[in-house]
Backbone as CSV, one residue per row, in Angstrom:
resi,resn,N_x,N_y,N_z,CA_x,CA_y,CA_z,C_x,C_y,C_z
1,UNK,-96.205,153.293,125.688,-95.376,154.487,125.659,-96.247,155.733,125.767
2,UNK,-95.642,156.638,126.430,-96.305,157.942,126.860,-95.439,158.542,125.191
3,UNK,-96.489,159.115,124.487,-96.245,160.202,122.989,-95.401,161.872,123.555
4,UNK,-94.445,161.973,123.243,-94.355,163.500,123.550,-95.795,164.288,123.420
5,UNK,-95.753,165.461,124.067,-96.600,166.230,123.839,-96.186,167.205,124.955
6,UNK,-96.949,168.517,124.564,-97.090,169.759,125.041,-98.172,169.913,126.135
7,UNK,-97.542,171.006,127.095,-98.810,171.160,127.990,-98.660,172.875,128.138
8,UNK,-99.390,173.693,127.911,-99.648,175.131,128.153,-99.920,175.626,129.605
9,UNK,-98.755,175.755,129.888,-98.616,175.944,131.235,-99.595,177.084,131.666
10,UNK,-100.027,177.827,131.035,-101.134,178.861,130.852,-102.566,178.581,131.088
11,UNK,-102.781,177.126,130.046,-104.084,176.665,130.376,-104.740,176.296,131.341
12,UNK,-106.040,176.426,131.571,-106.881,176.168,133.270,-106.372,174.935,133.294
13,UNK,-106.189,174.040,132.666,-106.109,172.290,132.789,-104.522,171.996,133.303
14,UNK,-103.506,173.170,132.757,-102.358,172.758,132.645,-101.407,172.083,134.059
15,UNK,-102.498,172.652,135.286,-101.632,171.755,136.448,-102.644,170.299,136.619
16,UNK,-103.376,169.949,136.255,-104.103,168.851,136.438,-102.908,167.797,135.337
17,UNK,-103.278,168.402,134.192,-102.531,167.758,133.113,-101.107,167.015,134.145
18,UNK,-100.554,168.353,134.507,-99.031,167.406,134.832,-98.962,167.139,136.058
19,UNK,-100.259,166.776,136.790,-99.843,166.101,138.369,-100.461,164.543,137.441
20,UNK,-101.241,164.287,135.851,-101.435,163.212,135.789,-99.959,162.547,134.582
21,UNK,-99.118,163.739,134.489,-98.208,163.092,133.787,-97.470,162.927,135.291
22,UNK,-97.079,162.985,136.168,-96.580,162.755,137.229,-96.911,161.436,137.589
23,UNK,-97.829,161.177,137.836,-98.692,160.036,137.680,-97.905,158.736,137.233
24,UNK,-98.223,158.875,135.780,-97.552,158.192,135.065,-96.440,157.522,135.088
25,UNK,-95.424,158.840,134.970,-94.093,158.338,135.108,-93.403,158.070,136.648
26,UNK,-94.481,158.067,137.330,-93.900,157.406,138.596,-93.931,156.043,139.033
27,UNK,-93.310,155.923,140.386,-93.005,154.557,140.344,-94.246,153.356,140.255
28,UNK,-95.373,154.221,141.046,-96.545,153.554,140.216,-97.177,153.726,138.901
29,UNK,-96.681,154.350,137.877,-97.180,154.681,137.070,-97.080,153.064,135.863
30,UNK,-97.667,153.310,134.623,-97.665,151.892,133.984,-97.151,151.905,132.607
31,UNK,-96.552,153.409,132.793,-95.386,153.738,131.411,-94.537,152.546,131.196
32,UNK,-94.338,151.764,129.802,-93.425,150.818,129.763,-92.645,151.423,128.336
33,UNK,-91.594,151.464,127.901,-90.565,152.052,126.716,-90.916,150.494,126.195
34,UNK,-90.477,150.825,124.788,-90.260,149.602,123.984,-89.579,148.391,124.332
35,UNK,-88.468,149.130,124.626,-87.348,147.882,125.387,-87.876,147.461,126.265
36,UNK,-88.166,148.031,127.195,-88.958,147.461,128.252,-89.907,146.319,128.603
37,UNK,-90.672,146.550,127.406,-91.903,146.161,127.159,-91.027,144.513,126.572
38,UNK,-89.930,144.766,125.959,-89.727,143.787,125.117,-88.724,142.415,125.832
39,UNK,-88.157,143.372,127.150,-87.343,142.605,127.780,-88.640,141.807,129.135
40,UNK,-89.912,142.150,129.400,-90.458,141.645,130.340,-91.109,140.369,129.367
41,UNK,-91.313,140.701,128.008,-91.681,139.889,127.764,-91.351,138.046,127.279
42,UNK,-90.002,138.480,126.690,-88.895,137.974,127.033,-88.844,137.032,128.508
43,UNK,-88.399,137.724,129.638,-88.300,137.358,130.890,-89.798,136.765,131.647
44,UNK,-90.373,136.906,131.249,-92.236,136.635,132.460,-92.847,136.200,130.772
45,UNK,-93.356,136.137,129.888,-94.180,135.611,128.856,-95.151,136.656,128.253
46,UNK,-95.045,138.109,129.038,-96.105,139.143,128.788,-94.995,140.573,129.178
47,UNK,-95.972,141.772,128.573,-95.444,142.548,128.864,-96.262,143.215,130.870
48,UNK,-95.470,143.596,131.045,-95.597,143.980,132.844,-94.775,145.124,132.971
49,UNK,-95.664,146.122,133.870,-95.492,147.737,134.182,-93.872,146.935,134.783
50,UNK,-93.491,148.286,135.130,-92.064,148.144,135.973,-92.606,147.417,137.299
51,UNK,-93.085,148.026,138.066,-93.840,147.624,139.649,-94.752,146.207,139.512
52,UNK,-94.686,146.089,138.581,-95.525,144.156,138.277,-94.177,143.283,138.424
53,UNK,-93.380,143.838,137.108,-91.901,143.239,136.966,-91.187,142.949,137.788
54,UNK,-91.162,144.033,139.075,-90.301,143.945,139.963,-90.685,143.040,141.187
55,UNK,-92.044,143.560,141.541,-92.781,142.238,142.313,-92.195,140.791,141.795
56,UNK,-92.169,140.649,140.631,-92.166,139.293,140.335,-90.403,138.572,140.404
57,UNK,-89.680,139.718,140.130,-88.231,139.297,140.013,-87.937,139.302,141.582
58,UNK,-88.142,139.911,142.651,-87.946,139.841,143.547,-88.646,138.272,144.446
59,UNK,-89.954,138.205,144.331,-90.769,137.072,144.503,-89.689,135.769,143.806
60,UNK,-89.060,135.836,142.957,-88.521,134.362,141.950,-87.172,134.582,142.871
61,UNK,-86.520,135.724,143.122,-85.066,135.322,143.517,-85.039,134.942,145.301
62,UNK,-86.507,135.606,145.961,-86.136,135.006,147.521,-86.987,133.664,147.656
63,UNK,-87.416,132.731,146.205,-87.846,131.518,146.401,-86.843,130.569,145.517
64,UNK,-86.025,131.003,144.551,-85.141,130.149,143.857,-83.997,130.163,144.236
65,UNK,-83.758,131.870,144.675,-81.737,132.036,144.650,-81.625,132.281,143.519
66,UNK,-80.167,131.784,143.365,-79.518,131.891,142.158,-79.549,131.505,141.133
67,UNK,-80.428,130.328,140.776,-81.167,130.187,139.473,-81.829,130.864,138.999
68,UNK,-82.762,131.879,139.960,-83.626,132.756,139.141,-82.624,134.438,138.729
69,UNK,-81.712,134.709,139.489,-80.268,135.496,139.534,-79.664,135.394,138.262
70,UNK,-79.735,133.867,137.777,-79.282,133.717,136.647,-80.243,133.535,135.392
71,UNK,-81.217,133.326,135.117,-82.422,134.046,134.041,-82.334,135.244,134.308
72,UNK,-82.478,136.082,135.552,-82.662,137.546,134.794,-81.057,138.200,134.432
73,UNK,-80.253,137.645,134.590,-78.990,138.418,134.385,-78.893,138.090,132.903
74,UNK,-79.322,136.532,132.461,-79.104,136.694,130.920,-80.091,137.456,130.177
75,UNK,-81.337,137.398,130.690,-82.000,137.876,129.913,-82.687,139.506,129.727
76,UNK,-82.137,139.998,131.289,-82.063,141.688,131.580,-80.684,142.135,130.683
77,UNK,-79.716,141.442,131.485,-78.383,141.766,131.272,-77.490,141.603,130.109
78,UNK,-78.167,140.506,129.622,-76.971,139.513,128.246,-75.714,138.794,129.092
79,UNK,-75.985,138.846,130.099,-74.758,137.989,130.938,-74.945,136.369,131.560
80,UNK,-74.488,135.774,130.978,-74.389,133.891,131.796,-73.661,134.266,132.887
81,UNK,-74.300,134.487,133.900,-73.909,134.482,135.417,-73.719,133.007,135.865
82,UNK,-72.602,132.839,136.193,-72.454,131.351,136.883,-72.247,131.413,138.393
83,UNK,-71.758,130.729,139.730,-71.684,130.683,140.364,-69.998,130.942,140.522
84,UNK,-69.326,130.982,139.379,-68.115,131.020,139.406,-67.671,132.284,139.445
85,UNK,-68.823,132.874,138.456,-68.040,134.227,138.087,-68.947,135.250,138.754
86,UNK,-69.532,134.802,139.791,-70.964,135.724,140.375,-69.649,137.442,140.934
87,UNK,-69.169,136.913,141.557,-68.170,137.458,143.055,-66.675,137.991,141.736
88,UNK,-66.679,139.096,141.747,-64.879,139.332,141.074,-64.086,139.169,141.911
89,UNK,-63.026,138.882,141.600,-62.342,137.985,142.224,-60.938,138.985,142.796
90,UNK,-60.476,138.354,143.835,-59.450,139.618,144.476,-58.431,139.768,143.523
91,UNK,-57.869,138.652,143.052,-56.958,139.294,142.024,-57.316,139.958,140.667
92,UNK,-58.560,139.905,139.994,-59.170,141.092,139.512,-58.896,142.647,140.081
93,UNK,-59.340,142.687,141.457,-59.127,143.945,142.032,-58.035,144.593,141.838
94,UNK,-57.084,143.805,142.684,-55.572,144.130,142.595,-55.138,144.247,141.434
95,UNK,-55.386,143.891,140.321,-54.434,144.072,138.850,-55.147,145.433,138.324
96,UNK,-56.432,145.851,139.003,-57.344,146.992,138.349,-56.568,148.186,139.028
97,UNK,-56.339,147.686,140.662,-55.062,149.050,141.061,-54.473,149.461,140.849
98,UNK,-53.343,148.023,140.492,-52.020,148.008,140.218,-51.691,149.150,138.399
99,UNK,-53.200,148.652,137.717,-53.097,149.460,136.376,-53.716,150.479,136.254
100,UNK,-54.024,150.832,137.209,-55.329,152.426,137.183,-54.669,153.600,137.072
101,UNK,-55.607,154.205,136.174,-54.663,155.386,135.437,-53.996,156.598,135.860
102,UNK,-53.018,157.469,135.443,-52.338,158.173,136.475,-53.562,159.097,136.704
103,UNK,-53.211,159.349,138.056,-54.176,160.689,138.397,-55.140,160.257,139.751
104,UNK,-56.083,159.120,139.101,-57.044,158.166,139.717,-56.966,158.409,140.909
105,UNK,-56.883,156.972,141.395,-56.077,156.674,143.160,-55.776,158.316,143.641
106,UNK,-54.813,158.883,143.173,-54.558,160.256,144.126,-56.041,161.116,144.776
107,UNK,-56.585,161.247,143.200,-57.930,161.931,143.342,-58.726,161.170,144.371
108,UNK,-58.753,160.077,144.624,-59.436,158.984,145.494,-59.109,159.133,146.833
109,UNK,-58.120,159.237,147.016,-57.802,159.452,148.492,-57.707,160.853,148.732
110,UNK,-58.068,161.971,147.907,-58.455,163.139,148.422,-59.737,162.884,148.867
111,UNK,-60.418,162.847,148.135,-61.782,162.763,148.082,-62.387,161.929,149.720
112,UNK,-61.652,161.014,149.697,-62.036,159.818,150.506,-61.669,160.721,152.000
113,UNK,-60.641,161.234,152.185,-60.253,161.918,153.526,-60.989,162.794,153.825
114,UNK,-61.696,164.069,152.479,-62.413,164.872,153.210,-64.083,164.249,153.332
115,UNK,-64.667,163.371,152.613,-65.674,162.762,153.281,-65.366,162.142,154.278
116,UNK,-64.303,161.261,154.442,-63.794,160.921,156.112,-64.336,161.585,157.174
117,UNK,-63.420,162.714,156.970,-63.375,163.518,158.235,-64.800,164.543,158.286
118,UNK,-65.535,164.398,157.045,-66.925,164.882,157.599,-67.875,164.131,158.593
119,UNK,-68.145,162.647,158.239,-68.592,161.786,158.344,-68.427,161.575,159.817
120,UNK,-66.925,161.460,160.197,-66.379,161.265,161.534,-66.795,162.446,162.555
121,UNK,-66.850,163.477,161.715,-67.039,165.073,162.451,-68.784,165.067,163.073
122,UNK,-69.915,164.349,162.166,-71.021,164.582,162.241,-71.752,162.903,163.135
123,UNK,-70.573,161.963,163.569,-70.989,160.492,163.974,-71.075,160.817,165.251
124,UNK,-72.536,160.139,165.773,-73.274,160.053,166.928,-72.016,159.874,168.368
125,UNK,-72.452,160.564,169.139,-70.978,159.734,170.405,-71.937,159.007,171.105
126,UNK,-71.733,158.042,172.077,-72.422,157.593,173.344,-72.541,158.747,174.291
127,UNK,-74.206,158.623,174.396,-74.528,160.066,175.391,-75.172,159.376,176.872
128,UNK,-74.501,160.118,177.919,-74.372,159.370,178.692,-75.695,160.230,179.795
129,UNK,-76.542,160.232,180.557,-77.336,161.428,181.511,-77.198,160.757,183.136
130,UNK,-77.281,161.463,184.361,-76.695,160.875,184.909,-77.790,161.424,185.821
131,UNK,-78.647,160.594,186.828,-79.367,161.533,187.535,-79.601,160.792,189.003
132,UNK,-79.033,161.507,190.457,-78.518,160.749,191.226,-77.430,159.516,191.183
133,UNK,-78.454,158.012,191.892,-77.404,156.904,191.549,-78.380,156.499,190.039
134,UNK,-79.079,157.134,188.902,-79.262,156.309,187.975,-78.278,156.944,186.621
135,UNK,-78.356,156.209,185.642,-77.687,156.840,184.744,-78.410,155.791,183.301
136,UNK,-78.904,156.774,182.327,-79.202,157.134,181.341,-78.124,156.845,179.737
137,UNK,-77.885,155.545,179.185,-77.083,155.775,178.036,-77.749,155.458,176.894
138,UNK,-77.622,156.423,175.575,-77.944,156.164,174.395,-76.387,155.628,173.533
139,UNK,-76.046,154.615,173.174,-75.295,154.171,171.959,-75.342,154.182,170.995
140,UNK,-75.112,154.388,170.054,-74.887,153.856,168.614,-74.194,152.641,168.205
141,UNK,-74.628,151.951,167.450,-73.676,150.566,166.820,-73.731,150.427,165.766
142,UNK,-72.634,150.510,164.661,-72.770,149.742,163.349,-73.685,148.525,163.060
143,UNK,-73.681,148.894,161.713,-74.482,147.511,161.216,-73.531,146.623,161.166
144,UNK,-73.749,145.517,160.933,-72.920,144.676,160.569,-72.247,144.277,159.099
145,UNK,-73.488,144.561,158.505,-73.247,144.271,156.565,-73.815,145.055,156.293
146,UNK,-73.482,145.620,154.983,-74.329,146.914,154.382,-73.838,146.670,152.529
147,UNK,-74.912,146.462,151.778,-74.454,146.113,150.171,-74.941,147.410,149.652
148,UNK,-74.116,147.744,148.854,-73.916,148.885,148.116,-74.423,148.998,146.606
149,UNK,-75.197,149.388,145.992,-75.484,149.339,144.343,-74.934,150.267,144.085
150,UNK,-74.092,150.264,142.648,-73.550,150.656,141.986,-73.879,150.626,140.259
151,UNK,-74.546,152.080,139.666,-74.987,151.955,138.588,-74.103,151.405,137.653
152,UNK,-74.360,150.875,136.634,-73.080,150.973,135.470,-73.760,151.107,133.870
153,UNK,-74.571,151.749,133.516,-75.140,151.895,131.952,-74.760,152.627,131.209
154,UNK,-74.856,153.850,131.365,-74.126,154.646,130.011,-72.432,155.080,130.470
155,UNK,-72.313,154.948,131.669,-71.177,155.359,132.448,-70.597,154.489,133.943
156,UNK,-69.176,154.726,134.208,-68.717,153.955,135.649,-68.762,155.701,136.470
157,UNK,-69.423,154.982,137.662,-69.837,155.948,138.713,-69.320,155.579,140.013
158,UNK,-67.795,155.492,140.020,-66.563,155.670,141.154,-66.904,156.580,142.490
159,UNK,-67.365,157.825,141.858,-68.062,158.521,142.947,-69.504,158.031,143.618
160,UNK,-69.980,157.358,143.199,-71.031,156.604,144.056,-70.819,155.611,144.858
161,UNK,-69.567,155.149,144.467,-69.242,154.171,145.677,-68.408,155.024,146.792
162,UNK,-68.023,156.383,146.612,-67.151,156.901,147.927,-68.433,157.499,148.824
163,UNK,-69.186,158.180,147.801,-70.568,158.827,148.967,-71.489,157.698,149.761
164,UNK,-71.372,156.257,149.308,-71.975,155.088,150.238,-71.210,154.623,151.122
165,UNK,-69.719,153.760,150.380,-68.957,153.457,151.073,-68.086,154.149,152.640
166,UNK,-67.731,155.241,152.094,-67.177,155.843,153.091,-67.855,156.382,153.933
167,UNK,-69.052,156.860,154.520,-69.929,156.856,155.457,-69.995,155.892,156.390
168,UNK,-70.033,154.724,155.633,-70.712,153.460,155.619,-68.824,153.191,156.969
169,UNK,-68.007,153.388,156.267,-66.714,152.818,156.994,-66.646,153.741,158.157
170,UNK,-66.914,155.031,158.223,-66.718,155.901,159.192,-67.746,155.318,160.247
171,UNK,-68.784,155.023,159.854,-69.847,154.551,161.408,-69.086,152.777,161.543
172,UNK,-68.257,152.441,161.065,-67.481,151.341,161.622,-67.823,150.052,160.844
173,UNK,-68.669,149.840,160.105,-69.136,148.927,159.384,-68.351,148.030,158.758
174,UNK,-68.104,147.038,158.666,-66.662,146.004,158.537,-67.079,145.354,157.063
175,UNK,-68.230,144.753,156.891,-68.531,144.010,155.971,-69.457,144.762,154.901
176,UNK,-68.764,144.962,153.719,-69.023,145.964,152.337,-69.519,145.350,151.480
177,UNK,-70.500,144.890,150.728,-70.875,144.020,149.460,-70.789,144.957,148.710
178,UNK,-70.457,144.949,147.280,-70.556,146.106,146.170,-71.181,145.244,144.785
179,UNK,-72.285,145.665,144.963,-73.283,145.091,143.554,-73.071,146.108,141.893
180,UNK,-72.418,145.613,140.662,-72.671,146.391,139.822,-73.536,145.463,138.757
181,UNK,-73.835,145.957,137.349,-74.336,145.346,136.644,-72.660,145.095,135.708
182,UNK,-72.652,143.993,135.320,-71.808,143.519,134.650,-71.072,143.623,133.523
183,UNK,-72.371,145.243,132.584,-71.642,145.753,131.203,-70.605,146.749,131.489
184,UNK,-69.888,146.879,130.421,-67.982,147.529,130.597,-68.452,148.371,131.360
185,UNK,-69.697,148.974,131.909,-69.727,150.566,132.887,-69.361,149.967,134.484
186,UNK,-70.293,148.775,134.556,-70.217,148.614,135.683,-69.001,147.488,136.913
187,UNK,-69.498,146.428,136.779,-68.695,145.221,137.909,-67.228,145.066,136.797
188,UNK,-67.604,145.013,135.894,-66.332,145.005,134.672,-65.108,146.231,134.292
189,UNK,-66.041,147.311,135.375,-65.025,148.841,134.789,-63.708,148.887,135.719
190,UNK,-62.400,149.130,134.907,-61.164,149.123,135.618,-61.628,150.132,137.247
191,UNK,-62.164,150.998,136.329,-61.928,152.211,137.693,-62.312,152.031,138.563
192,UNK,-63.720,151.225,138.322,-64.144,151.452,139.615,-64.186,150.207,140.745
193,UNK,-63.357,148.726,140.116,-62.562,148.132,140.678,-61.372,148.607,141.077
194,UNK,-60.739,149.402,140.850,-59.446,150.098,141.372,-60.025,150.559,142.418
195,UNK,-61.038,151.274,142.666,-61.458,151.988,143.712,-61.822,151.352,144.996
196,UNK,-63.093,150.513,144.350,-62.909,149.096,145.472,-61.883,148.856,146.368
197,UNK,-60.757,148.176,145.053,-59.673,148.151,146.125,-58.949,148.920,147.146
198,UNK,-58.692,149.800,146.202,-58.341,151.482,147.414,-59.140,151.598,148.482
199,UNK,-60.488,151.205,148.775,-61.388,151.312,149.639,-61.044,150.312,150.537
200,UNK,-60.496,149.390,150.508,-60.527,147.930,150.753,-61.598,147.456,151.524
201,UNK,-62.487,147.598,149.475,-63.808,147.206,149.539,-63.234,145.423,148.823
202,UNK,-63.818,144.234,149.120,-62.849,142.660,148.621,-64.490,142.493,148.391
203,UNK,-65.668,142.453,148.543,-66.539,141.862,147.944,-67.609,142.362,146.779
204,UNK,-67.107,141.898,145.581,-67.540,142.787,144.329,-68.270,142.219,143.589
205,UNK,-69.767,141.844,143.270,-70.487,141.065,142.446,-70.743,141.276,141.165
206,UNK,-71.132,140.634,140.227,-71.537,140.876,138.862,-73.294,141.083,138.928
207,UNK,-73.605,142.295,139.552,-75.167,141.705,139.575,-75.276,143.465,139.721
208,UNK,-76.462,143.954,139.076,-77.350,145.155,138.667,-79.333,145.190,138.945
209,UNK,-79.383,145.956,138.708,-80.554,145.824,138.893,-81.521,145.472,140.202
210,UNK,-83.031,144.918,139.536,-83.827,144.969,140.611,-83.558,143.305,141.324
211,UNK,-82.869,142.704,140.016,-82.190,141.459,140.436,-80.922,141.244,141.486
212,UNK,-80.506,142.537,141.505,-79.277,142.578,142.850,-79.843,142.938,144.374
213,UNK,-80.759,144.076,144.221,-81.547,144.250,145.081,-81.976,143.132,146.036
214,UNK,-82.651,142.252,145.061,-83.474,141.002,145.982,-82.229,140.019,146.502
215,UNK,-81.386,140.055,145.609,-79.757,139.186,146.120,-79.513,139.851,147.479
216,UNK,-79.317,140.683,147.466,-78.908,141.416,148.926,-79.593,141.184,149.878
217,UNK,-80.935,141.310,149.658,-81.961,141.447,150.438,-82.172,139.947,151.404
218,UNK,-82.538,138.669,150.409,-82.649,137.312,150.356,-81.561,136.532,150.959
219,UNK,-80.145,136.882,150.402,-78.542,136.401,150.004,-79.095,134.875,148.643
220,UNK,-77.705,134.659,148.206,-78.199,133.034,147.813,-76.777,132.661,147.890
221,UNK,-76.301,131.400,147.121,-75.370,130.898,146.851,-74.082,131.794,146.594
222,UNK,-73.108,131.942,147.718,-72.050,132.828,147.147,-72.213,134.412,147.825
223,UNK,-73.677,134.681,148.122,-73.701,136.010,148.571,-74.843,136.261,149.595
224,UNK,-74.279,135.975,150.694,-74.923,136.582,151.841,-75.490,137.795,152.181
225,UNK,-76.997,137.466,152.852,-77.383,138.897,152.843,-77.137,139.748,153.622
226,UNK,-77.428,141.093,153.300,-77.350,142.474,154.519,-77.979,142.780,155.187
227,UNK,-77.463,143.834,155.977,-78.095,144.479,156.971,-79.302,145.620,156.277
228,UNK,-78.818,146.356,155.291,-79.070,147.315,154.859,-78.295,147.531,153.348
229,UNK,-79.448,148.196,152.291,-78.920,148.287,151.238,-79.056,149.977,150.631
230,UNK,-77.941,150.385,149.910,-77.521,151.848,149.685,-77.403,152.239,148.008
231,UNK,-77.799,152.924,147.355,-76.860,153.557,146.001,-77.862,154.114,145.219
232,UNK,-77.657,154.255,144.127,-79.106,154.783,143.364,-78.980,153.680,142.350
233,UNK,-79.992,154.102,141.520,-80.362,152.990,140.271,-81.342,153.789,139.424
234,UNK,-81.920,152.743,138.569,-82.811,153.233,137.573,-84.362,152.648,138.439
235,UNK,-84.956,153.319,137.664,-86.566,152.853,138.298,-86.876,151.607,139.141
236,UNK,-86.108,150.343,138.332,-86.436,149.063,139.080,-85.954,148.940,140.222
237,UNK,-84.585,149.830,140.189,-83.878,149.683,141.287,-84.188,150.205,142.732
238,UNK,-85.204,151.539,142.428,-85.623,152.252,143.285,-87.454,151.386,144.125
239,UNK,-87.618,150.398,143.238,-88.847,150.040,143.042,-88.596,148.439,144.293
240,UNK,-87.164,147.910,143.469,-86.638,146.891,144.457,-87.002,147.310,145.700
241,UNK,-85.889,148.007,146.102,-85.355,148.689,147.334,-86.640,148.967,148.303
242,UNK,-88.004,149.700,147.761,-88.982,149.937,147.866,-89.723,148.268,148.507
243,UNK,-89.985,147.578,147.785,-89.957,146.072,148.043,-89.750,145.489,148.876
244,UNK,-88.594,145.913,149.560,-87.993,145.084,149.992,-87.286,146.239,151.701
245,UNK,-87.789,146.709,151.600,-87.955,147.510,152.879,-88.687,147.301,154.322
246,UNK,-88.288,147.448,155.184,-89.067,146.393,156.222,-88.190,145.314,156.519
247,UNK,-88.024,144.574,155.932,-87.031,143.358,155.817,-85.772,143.843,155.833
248,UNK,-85.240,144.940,155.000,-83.920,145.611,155.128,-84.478,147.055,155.530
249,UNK,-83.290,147.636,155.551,-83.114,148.621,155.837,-82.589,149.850,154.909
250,UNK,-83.428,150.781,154.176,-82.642,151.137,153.241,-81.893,153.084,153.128
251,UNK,-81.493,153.565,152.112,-81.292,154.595,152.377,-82.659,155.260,151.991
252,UNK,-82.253,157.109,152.065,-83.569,157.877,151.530,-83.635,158.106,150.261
């Protein structure tokens, strides 16, 4: 653990000081929190920076699958991930619509139309140049699959799935994966299964983390991989993504 402390922004040292607390707390840095420290050890037999951790969870899930999917979900997550309950299930969705609270849904399809019609307003056309008998075309084409992370820890973040998703539908993209972590914020939260559905987003996993990341990336049992993966996260998540780039395709 990095100790609070002060830096005198005044002092000759004081920008050295914080390009090495920068350092630190970045994604290479080897800051580990208690928990942290306590859940790698737990999971791997030692404690390991974030960027060790993640190497390694990624390395176990594109050589095991879903066995290793399922150690870190119990032991990141507190969740027995089975093969049953990996994927929520459509009638989950639909009963999360059907009960979503007044207001919701309306606000959703505001929202959703004017990112629509931005999205649509700013999408590439086929440019065509024409010179004599030759002619010159640039296209654009959707991806084919594109999986989406979706935070869920102290809060459900509904609006993170319209700023991925709906982009994502406007350049034509057919096939949606939506990864959350499985506590009441996330793959478990009414809302933001209601939203899903409103999106008619149908593929919704129980999976978070740097452990969903490599799912996407890899696919295993139950979940095929993407083209490209989108959303924000916490450190590991950004560290995954990082990982696993080259191979996918990710956002900025």
């Amino acid at each position: 653990m990095v100790a609070l402390r002060r830096i005198d922004c005044s002092a000759s040292d004081a920008r050295a000081e914080l390009a090495r607390l920068r350092r630190l707390l970045s994604p290479d840095g080897e800051v580990v929190s208690d928990r942290g420290r306590a859940l790698t050890i737990e999971a791997f037999g030692e404690p390991l920076p974030p960027r060790q951790a993640v190497e390694r969870i990624c390395r176990a899930v594109a050589e095991r699958g879903l066995p290793a999917v399922q150690h870190f979900s119990r032991v990141l997550d507190q969740f027995e991930l089975t093969a049953e309950n990996l994927r929520v299930p459509a009638t989950e969705l639909a009963a999360a619509h059907a009960a979503a609270r007044p207001g919701l849904l309306p606000l959703v399809r505001h929202v959703r139309q004017h990112l629509l019609a931005f999205q649509l307003g700013i999408l590439h056309q086929d440019a065509v140049l024409r010179r004599g008998q030759h002619e010159l075309a640039l296209r654009y084409r959707p991806l084919r699959r594109v999986g989406i992370h979706v935070p869920g820890g102290a809060a459900a973040y509904p609006s993170t799935l319209l700023m991925t998703a709906v982009p994502a539908q406007a350049a034509g993209v057919v096939e949606l994966a939506v990864v959350a972590p499985p506590p009441p914020f996330g793959s478990n939260n009414p809302d933001l299964l209601a939203v899903c559905h409103e999106l008619g987003i149908r593929e919704v996993y129980r999976l978070g983390g740097a452990q969903a990341i490599a799912a996407l990336a890899h696919g295993l049992e139950g979940l095929p991989r993407v083209d490209m993966i989108v959303g924000p996260g916490n450190l590991f998540v950004a560290l995954a993504k990082r990982q696993v780039y080259g191979q996918e395709g990710i956002d900025m």
